[in-house]
Short mmCIF file of C-alpha atoms and ligand atoms in Angstrom, two decimals:
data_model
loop_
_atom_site.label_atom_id
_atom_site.label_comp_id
_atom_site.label_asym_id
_atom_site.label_seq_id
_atom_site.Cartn_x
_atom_site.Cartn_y
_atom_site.Cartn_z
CA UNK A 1 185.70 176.52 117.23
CA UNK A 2 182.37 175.44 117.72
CA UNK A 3 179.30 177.34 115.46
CA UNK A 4 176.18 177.76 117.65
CA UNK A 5 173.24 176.46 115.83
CA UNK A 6 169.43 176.69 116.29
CA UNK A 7 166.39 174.65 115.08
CA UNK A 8 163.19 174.39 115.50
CA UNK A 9 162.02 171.81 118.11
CA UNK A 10 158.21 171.61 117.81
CA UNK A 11 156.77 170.18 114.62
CA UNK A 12 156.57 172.87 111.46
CA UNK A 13 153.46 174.22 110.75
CA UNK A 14 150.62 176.16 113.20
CA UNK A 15 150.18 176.03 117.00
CA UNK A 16 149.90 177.39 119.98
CA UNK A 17 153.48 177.55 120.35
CA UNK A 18 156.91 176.87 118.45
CA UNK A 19 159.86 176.69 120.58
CA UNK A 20 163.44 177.49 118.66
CA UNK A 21 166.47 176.07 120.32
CA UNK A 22 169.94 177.58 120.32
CA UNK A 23 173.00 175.90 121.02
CA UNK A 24 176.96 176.80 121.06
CA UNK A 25 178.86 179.67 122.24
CA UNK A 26 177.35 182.59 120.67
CA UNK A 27 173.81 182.18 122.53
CA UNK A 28 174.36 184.74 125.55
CA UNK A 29 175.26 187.28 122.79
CA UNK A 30 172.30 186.42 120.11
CA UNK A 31 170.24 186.96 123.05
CA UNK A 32 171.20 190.30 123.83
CA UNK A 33 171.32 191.15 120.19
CA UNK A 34 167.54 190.01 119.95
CA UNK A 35 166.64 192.37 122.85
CA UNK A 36 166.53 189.37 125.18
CA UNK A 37 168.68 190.91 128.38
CA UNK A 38 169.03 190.01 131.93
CA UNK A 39 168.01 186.42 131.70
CA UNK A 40 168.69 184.16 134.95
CA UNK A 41 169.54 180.74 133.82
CA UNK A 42 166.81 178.34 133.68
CA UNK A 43 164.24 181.14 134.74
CA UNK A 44 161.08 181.17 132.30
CA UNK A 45 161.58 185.46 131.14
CA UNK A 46 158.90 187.13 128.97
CA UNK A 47 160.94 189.34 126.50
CA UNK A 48 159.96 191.26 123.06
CA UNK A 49 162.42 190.15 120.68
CA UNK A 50 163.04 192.15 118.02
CA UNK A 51 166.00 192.58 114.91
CA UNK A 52 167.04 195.58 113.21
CA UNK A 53 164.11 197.80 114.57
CA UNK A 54 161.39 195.09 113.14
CA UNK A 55 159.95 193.26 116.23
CA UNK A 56 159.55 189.41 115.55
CA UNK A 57 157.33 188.37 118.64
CA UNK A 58 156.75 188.90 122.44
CA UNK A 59 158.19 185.62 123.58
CA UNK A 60 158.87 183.12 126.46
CA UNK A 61 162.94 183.06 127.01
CA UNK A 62 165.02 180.12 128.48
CA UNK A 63 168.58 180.62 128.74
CA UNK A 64 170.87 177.31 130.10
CA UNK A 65 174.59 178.06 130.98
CA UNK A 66 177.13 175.50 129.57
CA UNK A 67 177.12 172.90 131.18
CA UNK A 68 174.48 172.75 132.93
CA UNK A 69 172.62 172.05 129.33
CA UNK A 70 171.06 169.05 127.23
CA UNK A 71 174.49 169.83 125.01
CA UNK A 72 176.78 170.67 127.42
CA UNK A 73 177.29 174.28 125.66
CA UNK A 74 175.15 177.34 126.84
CA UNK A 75 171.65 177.03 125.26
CA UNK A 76 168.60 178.81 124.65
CA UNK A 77 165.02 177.95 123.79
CA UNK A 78 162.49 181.19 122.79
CA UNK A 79 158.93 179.91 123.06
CA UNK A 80 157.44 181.92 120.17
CA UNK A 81 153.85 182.00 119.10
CA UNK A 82 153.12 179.21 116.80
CA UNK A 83 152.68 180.74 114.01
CA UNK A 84 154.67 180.39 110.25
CA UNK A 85 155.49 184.29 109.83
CA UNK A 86 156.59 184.40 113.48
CA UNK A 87 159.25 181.49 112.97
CA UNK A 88 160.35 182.75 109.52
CA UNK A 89 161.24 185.75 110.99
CA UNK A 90 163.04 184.79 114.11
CA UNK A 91 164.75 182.01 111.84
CA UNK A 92 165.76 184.64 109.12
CA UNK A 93 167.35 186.94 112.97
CA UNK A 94 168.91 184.30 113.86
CA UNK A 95 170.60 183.15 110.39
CA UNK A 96 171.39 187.08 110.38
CA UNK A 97 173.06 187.20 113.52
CA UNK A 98 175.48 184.15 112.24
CA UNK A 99 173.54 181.19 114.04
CA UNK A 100 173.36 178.22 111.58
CA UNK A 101 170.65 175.73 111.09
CA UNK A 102 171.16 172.34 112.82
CA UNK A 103 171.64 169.08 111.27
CA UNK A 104 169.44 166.41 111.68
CA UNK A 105 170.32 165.00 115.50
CA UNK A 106 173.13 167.81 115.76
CA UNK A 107 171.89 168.97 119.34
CA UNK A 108 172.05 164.92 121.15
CA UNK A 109 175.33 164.51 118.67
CA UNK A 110 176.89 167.67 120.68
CA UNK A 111 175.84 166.61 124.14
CA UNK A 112 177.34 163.20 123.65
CA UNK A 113 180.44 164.53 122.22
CA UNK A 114 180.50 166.83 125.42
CA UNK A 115 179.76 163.63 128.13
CA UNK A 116 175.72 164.34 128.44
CA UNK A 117 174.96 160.89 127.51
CA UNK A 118 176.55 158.00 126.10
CA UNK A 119 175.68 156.65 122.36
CA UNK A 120 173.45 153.94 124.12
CA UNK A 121 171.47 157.07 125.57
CA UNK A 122 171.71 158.95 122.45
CA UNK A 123 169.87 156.39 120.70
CA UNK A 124 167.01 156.15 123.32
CA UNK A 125 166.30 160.14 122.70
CA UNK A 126 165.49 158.99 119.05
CA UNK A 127 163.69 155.77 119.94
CA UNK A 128 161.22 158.04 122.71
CA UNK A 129 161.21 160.52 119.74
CA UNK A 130 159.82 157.77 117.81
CA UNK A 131 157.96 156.10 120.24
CA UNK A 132 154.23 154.51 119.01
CA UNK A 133 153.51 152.31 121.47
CA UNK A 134 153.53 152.21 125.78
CA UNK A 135 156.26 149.55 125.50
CA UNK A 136 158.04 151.61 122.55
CA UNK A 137 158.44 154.62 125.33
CA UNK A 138 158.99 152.23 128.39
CA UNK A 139 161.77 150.70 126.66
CA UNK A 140 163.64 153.55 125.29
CA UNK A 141 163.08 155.35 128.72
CA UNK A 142 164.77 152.75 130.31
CA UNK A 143 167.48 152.97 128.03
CA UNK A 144 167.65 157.14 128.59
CA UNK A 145 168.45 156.54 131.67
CA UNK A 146 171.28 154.40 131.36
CA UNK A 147 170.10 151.14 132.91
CA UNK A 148 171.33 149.60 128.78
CA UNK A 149 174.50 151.76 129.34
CA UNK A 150 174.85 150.57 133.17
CA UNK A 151 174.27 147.07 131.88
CA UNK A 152 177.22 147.35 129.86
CA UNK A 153 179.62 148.68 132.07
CA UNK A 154 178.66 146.46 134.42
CA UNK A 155 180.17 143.41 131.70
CA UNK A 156 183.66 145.82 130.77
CA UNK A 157 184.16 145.82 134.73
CA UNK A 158 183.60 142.02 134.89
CA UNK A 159 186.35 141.92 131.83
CA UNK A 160 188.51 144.19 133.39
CA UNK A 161 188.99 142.25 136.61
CA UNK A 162 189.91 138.66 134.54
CA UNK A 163 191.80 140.71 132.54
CA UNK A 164 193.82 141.94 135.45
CA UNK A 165 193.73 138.26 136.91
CA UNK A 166 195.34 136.99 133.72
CA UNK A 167 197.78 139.62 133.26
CA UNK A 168 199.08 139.26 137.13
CA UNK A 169 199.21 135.55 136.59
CA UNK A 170 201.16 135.67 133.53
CA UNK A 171 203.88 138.76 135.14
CA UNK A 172 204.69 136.58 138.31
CA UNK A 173 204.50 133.19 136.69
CA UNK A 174 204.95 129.80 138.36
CA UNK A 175 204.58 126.66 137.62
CA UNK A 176 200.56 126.62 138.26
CA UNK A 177 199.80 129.51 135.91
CA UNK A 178 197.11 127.38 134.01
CA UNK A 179 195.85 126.12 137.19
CA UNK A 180 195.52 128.79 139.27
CA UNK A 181 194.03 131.28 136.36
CA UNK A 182 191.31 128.32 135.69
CA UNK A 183 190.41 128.79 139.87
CA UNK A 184 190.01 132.60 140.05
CA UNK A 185 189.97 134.12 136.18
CA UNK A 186 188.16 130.81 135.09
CA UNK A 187 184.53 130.93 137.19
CA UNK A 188 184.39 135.17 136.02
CA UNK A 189 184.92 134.96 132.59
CA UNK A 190 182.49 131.66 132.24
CA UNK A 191 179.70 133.76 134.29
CA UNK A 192 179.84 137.16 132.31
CA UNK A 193 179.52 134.83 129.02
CA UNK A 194 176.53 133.42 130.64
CA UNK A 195 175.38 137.09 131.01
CA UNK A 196 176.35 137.42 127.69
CA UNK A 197 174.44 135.27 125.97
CA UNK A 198 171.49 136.12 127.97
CA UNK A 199 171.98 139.59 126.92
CA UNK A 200 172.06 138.52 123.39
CA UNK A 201 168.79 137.10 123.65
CA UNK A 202 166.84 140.12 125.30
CA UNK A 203 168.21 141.91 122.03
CA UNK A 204 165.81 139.20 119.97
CA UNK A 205 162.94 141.19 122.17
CA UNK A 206 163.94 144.28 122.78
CA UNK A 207 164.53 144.76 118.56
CA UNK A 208 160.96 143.29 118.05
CA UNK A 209 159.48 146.04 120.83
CA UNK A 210 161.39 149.00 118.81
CA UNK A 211 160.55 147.45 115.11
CA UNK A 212 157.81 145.28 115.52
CA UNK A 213 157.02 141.96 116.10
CA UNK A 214 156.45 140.11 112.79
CA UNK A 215 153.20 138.17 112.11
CA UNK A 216 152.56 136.35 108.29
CA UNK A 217 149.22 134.50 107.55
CA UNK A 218 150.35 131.31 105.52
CA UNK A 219 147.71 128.83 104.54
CA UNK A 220 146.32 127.57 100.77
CA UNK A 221 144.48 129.94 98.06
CA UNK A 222 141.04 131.20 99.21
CA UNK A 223 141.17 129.56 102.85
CA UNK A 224 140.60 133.52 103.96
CA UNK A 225 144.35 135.02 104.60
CA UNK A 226 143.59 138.50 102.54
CA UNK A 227 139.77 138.77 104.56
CA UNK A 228 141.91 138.05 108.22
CA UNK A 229 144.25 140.58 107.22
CA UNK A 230 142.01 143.10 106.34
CA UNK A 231 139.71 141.92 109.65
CA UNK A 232 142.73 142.79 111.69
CA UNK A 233 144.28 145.71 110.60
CA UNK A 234 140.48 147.19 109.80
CA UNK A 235 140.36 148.17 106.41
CA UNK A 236 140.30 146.85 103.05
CA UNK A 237 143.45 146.73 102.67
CA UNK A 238 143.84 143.58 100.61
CA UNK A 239 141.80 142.12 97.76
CA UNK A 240 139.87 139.58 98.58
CA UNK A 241 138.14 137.38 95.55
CA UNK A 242 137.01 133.77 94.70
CA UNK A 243 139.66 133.43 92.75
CA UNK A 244 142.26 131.44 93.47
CA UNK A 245 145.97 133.14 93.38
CA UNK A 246 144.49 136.88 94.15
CA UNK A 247 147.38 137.65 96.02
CA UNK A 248 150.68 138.00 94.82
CA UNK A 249 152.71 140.77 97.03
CA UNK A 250 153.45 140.03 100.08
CA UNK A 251 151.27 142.96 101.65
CA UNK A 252 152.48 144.75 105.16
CA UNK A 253 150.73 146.86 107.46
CA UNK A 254 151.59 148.06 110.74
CA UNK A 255 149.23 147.65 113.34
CA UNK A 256 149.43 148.00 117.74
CA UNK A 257 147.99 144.91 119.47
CA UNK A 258 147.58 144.76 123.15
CA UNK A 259 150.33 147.95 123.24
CA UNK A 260 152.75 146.37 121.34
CA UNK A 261 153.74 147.47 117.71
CA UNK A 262 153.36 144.79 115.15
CA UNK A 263 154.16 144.15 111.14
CA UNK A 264 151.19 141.79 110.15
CA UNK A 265 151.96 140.29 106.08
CA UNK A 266 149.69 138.70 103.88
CA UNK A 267 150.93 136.12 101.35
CA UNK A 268 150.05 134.66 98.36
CA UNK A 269 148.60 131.51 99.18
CA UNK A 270 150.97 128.07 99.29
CA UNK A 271 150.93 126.37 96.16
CA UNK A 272 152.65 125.41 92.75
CA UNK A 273 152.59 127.38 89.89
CA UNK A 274 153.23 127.97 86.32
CA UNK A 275 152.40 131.51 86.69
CA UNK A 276 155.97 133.17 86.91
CA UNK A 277 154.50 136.54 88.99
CA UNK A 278 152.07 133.66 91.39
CA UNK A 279 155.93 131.58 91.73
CA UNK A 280 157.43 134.80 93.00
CA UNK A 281 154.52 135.27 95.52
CA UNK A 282 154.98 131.91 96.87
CA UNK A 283 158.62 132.12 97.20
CA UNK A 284 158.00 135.04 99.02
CA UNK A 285 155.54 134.01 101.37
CA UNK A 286 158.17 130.65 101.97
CA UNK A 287 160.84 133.88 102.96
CA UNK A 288 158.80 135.86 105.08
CA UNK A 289 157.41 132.63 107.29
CA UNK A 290 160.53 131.87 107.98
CA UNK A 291 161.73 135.24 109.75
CA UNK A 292 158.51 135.57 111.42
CA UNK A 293 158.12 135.72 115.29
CA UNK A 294 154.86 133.73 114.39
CA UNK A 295 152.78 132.27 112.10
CA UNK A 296 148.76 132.05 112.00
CA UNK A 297 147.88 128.88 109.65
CA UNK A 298 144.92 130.16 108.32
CA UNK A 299 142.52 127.24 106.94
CA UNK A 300 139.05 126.90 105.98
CA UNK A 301 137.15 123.60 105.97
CA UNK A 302 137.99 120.70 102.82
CA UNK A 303 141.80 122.54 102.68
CA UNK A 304 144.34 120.15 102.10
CA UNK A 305 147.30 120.16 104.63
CA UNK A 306 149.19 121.23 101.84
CA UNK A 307 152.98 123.01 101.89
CA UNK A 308 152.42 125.01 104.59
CA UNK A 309 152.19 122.12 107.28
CA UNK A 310 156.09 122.42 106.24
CA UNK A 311 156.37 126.24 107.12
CA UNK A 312 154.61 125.83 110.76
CA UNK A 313 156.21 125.68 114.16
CA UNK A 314 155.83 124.52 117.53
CA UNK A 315 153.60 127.73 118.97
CA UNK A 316 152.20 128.63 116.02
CA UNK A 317 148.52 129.01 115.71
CA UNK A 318 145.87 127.56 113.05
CA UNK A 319 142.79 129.64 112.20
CA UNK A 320 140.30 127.69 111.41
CA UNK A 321 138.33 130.17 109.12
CA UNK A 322 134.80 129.95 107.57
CA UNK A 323 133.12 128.78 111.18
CA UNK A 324 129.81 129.39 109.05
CA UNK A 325 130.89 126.09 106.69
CA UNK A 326 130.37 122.81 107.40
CA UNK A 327 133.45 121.00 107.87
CA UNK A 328 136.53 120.05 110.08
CA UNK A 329 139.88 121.42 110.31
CA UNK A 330 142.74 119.36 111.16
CA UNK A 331 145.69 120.91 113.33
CA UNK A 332 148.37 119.57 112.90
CA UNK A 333 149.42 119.68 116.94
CA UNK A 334 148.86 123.10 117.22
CA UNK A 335 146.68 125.01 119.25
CA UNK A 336 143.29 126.27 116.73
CA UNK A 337 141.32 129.08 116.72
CA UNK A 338 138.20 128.95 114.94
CA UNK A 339 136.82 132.13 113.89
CA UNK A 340 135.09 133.71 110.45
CA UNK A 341 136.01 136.57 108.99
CA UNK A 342 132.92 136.60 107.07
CA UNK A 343 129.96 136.89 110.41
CA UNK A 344 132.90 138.16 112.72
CA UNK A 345 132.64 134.91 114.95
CA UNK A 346 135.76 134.23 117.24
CA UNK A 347 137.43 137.71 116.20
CA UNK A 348 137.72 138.92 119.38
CA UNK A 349 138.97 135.82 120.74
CA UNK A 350 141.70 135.99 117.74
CA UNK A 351 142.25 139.49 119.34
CA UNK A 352 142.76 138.50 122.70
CA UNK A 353 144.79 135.04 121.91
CA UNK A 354 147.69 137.49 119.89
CA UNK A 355 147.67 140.52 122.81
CA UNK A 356 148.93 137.50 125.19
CA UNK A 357 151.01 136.14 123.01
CA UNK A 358 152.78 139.63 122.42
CA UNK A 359 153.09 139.78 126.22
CA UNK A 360 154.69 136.31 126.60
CA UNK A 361 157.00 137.05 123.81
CA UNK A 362 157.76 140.97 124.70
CA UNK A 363 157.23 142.04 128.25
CA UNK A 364 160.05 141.56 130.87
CA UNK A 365 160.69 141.83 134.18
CA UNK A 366 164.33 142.03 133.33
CA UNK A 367 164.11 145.49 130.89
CA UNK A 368 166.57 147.08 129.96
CA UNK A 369 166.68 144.85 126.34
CA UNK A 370 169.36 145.32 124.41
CA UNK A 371 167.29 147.64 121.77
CA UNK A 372 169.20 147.05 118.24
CA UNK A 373 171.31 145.00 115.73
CA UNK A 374 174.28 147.39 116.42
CA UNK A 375 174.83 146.41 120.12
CA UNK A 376 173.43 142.68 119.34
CA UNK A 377 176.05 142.44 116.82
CA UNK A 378 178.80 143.80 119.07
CA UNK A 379 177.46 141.44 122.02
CA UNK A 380 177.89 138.53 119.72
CA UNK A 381 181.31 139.50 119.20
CA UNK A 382 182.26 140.57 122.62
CA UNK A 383 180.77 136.90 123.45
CA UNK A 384 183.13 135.18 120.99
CA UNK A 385 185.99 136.69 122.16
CA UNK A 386 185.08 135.80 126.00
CA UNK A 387 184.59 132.44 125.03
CA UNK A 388 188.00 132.17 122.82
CA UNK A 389 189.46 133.79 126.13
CA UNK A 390 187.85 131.24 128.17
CA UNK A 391 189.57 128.35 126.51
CA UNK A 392 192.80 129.74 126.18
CA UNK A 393 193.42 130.25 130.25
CA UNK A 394 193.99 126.45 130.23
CA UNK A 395 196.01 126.21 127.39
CA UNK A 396 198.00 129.09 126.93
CA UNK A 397 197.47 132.11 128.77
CA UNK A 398 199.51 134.10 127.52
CA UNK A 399 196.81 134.26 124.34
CA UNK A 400 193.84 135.05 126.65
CA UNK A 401 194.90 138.82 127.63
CA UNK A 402 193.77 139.50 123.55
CA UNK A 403 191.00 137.98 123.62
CA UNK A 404 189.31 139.79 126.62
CA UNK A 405 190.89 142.71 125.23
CA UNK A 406 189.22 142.62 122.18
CA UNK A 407 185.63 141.81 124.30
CA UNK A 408 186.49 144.91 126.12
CA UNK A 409 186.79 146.86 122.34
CA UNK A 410 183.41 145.58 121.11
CA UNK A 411 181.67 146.23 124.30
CA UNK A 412 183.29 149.87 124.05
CA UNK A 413 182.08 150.87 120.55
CA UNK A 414 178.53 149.83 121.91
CA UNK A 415 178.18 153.20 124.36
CA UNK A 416 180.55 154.80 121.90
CA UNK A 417 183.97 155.04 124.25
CA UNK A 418 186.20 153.82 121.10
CA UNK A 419 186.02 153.46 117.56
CA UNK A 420 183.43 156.27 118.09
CA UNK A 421 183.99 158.11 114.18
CA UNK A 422 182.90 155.48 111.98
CA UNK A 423 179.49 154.54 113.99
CA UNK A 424 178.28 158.37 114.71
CA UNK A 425 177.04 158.93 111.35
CA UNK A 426 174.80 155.36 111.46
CA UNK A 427 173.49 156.74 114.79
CA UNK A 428 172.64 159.89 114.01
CA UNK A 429 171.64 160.27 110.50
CA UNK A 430 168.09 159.23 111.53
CA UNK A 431 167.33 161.35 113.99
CA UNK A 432 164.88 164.43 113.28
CA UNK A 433 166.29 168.32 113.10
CA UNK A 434 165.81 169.98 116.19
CA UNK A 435 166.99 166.80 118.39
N1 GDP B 1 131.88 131.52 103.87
C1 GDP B 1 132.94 132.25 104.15
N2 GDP B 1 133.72 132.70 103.17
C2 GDP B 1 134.81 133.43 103.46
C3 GDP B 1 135.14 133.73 104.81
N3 GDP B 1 136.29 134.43 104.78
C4 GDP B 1 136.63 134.62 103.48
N4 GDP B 1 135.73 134.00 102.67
C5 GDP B 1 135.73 133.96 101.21
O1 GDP B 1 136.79 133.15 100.75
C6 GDP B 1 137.27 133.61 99.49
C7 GDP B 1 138.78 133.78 99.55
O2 GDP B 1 139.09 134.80 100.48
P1 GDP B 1 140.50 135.50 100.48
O3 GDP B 1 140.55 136.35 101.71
O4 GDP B 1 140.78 136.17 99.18
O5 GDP B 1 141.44 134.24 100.65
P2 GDP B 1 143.02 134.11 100.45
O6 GDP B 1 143.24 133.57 99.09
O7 GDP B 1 143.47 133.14 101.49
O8 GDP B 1 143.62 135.46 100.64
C8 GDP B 1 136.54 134.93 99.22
O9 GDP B 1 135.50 134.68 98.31
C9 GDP B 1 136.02 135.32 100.59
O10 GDP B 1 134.85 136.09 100.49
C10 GDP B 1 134.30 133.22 105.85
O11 GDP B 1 134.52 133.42 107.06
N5 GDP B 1 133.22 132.49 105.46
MG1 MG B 2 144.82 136.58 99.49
#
């Protein structure tokens, strides 16, 4: 049988108030054993709780009856005053009375196990949870209410009907079995891989909105990448020196531009060197250019073109930094900015040029985005199998009822209708207690 477990669902510490929430089967009966009698369900109740004689607080009761609960089971949420004595003690009641703390994500792990929500869904309550940025919330809200999930269903019934197609094809065969499955389960199976791929791509965006879009400054020693980064994310976060080969780490910091979240990394500047820890910087910077969303060239006036010329891509943008200096930049073919970090010139323009570029890259009419590697991943493989599917109908058909089959697995495991064991500890080991 179930335990009924309780946690506290506003952050620890002081406030006005701290709400503890109860789930499982034993809540009507903790109640009553608190003093809390004669609730109506989902009726706000004042009610002094008290436990053996000692009263813990005069307190705001909510009582839900399963299942007309965020878990399915009957709940309960006492709006206590916020202070630490007053939730020790109505903890210490409740661990009394037999009511266990929750695990991390235990309460949204229970109401998908009882049909609340789907995995899909389940993973949007963390991502609000976590939520930093407008398009952070907007996304995962989306998501909560199962426009990802409806998305997804909306492929399996796509599958489902070739799949049918193929299998009634291949139980009454003729002659024309090839023929007639490329006419009717051919033109499906070719548009939901279409759909597929698209989805596939959306997940590119919709993982950048949740994690961050990724911007590295690339460009020679001293052209003025450590005194951008620490222009941009507002503090001196970097060291900035004459020197030559100052920076070695690749330095992050997370910063919100134009409403969307974004990783901005410094690098050691592009060059050759005999210094082993410099060689390791460099290699580093190479790696991070590579897997970034976009990279900002920056270059002051005299710089060579230099290695990085070979780590710049169509889109990317040159800074031309050190306006106050004499002296051209050359651009390579890309669009330049010229700003200085050193009199503030063309900052806000810098500012400006990014927020659009974030809004090019991240908004979308067509939300919901697939949100994170785990569904990518199974899209990718759902999409395979369609495809292998799609070529087998004209060769042998026979072959092509697996392949959609196995589509139809991977697109299950992403809302968490199969293979459901092994993936619900990845899902909901990071959420926080009281969720
Ligand atoms: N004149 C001028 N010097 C700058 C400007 N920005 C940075 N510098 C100087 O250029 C040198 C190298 O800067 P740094 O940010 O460490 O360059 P990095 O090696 O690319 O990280 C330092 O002495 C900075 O003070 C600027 O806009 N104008
Ligand atoms: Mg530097």
């Amino acid at each position: 049988m179930t335990d009924t477990i309780f946690a506290l669902a506003t952050p620890p510490g002081r406030g006005a108030i701290a709400v503890l929430r109860l789930s499982g089967p034993a809540v009507e009966q903790t109640l009553t054993a608190l003093g809390a009698t004669r609730l109506k369900p989902r009726m706000a109740s004042v009610r002094d709780l008290a436990h053996d004689g000692v009263r813990i607080d005069q307190a705001l009761v909510l009582r839900f009856v399963a299942p007309h609960s965020y878990t399915g089971e009957d709940c309960a949420e006492l709006h206590l005053h916020g202070g630490r004595a007053v939730v020790e003690a109505a903890s210490q009641a409740l661990i009394a009375l037999g009511v266990r703390p929750a695990e991390p994500g235990e309460f949204t792990r229970r109401a998908f196990q009882n049909g609340r929500m789907d995995l899909a869904q389940a993973e949007a309550v963390a991502d609000l949870i976590d939520a930093e940025t407008t398009a952070q919330a907007r996304q995962a809200l989306g998501q909560l209410d199962g426009r990802l999930s409806e998305t997804y269903a909306g492929f399996r019934r796509d599958l489902l009907h070739a799949l049918a197609l193929v299998e009634a094809e291949i139980d009454f065969p003729d002659e024309d079995v090839p023929d007639n499955l490329a006419r009717t389960a051919g033109p499906v199976l070719d548009r939901l891989a279409e759909d597929l791929r698209r989805a596939v791509e959306t997940g590119r965006r919709g993982e950048r909105v949740r994690d961050g879009y990724r911007i590295v400054l690339i460009g020679e020693t001293n052209a003025g990448k450590s005194s951008l980064f620490n222009a941009l994310v507002a503090r001196e976060a970097a060291i900035v020196t004459p020197i030559a080969g100052t920076t070695r780490d690749v330095l992050d910091a997370d910063l919100i531009i134009g409403g969307y979240a974004v990783t901005l990394s410094d690098t050691a500047g592009l060059r050759d060197s005999d210094d082993p820890i410099e060689a390791e910087g460099v290699r580093r910077a190479r790696a991070r250019a590579e897997q970034a969303d976009l990279r900002l060239w920056v270059r002051a006036p005299g710089d060579p073109d230099g290695v990085a010329a070979d780590y710049v891509r169509p889109g990317d943008l040159v800074v031309a930094n050190k306006a106050d200096l004499e002296g051209a930049v050359p651009n390579r073919g890309l669009e330049v900015l010229t700003v200085s970090t050193r009199s503030g010139e063309g900052m806000s323009r810098l500012h400006d040029w990014l927020a659009a570029r974030l809004a090019r890259d991240l908004s979308g009419a067509d939300f919901p985005a697939v949100t994170r590697e785990r569904h990518r991943l199974r899209l990718t493989e759902a999409l395979a199998a369609v495809e292998a599917g799609r070529k087998a109908l004209d060769i042998a058909p026979e072959m092509a009822g697996d392949d959609l089959r196995r589509a139809a697995a991977a697109l299950s495991r992403v809302t968490g209708e199969v293979g459901v064991e092994d993936i619900l500890g990845e899902v909901f080991s990071s959420f926080c207690i009281g969720k």
